[in-house]
Coordinates of C-alpha atoms in Angstrom, one line a residue:
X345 CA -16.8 -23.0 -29.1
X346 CA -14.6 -23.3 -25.7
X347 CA -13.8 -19.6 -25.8
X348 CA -17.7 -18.7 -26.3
X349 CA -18.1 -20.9 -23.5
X350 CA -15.7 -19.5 -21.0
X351 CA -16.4 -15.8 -22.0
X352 CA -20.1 -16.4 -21.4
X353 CA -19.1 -18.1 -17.9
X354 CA -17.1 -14.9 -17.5
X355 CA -19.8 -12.3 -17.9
X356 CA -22.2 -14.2 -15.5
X357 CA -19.7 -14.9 -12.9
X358 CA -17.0 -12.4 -13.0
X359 CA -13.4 -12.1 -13.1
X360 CA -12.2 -13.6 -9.4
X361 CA -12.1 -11.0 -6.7
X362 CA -8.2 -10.7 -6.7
X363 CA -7.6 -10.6 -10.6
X364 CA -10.7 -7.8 -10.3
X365 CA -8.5 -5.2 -7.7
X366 CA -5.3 -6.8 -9.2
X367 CA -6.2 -4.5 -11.9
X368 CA -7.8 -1.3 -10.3
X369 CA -4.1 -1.8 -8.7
X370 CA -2.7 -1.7 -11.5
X371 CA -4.6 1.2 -12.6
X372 CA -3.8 3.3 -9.7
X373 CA -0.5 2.5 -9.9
X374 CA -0.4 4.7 -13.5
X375 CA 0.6 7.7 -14.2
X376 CA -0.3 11.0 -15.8
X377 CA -0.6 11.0 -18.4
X378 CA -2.1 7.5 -19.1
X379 CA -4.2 7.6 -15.8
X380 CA -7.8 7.4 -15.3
X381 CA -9.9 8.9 -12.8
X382 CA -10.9 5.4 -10.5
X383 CA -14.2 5.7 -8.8
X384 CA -14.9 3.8 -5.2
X385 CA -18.3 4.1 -4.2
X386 CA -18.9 2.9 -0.2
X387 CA -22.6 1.5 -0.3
X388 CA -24.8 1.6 2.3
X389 CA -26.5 2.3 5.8
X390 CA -25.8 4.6 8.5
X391 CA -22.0 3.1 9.6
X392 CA -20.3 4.2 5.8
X393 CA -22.9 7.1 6.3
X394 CA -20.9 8.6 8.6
X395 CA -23.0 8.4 11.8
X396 CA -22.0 8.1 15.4
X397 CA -24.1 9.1 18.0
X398 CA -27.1 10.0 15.6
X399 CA -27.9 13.1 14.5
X400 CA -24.6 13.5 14.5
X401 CA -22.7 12.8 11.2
X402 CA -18.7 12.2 11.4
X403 CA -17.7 12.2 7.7
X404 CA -14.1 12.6 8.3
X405 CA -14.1 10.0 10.2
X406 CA -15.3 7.3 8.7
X407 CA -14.1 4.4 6.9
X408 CA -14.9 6.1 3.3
X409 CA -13.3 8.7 3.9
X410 CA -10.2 7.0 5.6
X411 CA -10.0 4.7 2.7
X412 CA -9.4 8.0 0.8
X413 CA -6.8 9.2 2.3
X414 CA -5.2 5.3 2.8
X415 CA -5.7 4.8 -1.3
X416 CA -4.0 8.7 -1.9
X417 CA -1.0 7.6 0.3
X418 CA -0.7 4.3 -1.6
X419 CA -1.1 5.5 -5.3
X420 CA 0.2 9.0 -5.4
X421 CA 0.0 9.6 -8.8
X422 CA -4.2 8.2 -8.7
X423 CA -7.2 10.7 -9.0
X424 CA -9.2 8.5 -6.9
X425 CA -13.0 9.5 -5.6
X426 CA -14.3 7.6 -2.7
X427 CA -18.3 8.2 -3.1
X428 CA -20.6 7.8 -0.1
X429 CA -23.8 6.3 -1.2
X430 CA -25.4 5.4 2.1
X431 CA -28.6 5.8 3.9
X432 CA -29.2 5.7 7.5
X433 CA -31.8 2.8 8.3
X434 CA -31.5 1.2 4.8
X435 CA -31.4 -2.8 4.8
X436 CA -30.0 -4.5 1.5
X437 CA -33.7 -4.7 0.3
X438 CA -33.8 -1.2 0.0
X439 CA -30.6 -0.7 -1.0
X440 CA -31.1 -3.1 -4.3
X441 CA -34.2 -0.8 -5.5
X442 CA -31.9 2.4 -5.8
X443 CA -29.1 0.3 -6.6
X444 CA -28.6 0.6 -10.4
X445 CA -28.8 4.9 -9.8
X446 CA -26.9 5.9 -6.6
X447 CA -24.2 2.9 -6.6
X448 CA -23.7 2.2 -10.3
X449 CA -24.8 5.8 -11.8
X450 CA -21.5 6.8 -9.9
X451 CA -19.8 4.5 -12.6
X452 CA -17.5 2.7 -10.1
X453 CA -14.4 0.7 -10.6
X454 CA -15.1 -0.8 -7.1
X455 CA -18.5 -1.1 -4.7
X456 CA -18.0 -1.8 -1.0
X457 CA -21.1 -2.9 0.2
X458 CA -22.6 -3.2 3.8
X459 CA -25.8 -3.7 5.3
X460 CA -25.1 -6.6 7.6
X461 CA -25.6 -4.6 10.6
X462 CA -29.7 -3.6 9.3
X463 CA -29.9 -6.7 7.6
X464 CA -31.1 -8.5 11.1
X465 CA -34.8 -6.5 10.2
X466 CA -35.2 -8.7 7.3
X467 CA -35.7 -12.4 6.2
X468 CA -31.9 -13.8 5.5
X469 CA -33.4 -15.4 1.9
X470 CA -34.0 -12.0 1.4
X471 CA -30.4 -10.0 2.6
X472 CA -29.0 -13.0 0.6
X473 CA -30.7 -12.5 -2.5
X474 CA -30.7 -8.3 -2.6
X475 CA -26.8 -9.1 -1.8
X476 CA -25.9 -11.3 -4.3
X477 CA -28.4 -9.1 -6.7
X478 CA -25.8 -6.2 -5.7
X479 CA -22.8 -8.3 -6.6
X480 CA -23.9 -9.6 -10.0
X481 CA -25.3 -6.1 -11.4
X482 CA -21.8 -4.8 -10.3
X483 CA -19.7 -7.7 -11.7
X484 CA -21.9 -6.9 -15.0
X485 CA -20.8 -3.4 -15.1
X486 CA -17.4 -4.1 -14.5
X487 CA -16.9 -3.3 -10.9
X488 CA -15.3 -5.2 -8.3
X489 CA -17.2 -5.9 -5.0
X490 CA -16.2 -5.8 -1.8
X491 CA -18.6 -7.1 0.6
X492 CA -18.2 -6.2 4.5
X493 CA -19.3 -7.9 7.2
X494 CA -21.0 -6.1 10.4
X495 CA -19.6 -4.1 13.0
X496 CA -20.4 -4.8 16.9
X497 CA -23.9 -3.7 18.3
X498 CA -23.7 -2.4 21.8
X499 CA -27.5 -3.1 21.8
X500 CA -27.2 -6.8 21.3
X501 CA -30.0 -8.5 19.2
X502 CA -33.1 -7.8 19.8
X503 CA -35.6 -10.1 19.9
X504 CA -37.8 -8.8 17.1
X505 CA -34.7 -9.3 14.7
X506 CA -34.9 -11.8 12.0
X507 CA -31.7 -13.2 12.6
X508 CA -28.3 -12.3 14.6
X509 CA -24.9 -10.6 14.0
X510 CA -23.5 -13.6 13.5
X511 CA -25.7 -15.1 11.3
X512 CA -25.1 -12.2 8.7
X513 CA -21.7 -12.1 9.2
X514 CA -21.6 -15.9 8.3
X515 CA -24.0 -15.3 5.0
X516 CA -22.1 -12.6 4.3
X517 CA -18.9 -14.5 4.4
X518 CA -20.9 -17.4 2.1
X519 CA -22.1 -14.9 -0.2
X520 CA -18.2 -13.6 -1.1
X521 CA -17.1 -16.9 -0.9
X522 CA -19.9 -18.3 -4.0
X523 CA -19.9 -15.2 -5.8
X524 CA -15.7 -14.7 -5.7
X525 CA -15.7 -11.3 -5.0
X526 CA -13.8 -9.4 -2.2
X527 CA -14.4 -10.1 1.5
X528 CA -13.9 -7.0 4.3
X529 CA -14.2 -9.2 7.8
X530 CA -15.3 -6.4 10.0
X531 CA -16.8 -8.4 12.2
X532 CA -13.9 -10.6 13.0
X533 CA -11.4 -7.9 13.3
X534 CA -13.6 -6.4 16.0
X535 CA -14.0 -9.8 17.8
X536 CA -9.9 -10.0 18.0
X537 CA -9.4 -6.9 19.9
X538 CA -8.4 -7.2 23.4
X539 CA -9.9 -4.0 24.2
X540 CA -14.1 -3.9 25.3
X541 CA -16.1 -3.7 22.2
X542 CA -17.2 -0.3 23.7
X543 CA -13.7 1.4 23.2
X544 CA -14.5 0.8 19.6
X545 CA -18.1 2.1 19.4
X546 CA -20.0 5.5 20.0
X547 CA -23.7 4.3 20.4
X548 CA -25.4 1.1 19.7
X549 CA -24.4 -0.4 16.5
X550 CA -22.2 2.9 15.1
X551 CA -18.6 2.8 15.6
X552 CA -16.3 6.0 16.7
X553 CA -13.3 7.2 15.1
X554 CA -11.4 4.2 16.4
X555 CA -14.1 1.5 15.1
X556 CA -13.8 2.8 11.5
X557 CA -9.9 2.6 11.6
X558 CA -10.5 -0.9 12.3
X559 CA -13.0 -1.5 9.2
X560 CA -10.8 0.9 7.1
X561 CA -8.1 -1.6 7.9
X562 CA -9.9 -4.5 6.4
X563 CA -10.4 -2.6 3.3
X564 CA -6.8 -1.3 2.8
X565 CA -5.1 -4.2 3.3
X566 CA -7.2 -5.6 0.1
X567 CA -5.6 -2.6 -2.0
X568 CA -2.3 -3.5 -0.8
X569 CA -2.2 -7.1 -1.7

């Protein structure tokens, strides 16, 4: 009876965010010929989009693609595909209704999810419930989740937002935190630069090539752990 108990526990709450990547590292750490191909999928808005100063798309240079290259340095001997699934614009409301396609359909061993930034356009009950909707469809399927909080906005917040920067980097935070899955603080490695918040940005609330370093650093550092 116990060991029903805990494995239905387990199946609505999930395996703890470190056991989760401790064994996608594991995974990545395998070779040919036992490996398996491990599928990231970076979920979104316009920052893991790709966009700086808008049209302009900078794929290359942005934190999915620098976690890429970061995870193929790591774990030679991975086949590891970093899948963009991001919409310019979207908010986490949005992002829940093509959810179950475009971020599980890619059949992902880990989702990164941010919206924090677009989130401000929307009710916080409701970026906390699409969020922890996210988070619990992806635990179900067998993903880890790693949430991230927002970059800077150059732009400030407005005052037809719903809430601030802050405030959805601290639900954000709250929502990892309840739901034990993996936490990406791009918000507070911005704030502990030195440097202006505008050395790290190309327009408004998109970073440049130096911006997504900084949230690719969050990231990696969970894979190396």
């Amino acid at each position: 009876m116990q060991k029903r108990l805990l494995a239905f526990l387990l199946l609505l709450t999930g395996p703890a965010h470190a056991a989760c990547l401790d064994q996608v590292k594991a995974d990545l750490r395998t070779s040919w010929p036992d490996n398996k191909t491990i599928n990231i999928v970076a979920y979104g808005h316009s920052v893991p989009a790709g966009y700086f100063d808008a049209p302009e798309v900078h794929t290359r240079e942005a934190y999915p693609r620098l976690l890429a290259d970061g995870l193929a340095d790591l774990y030679p001997h991975a086949v590891i595909n970093v899948i963009t699934s991001a919409v310019g614009g979207e908010n986490s409301l949005k992002g829940l209704a093509r959810f179950d396609r475009e971020g599980l359909g890619h059949m992902p061993r880990v989702v990164l999810i941010d919206y924090g930034l677009n989130d401000r356009l929307i009710a916080r009950e409701s970026s906390r419930a699409s969020l922890i909707a996210m988070t619990r469809k992806a635990k179900a399927a067998g993903a880890c989740v790693i949430l991230l909080t927002p970059n800077p906005d150059l732009g400030g917040d407005l005052p037809s937002y719903n809430s601030t920067l802050a405030q959805e980097a601290a639900l954000i935070r709250a929502v990892a935190k309840e739901e034990r899955v993996s936490l990406a603080d791009s918000a507070a490695a911005f704030a502990a630069q030195k440097a202006p918040t505008k050395t790290f940005m190309s327009v408004h609330g998109h970073p440049n090539a130096a911006g997504h370093r900084l949230i690719f650093q969050q990231l990696i550092r969970l894979f190396r752990e």
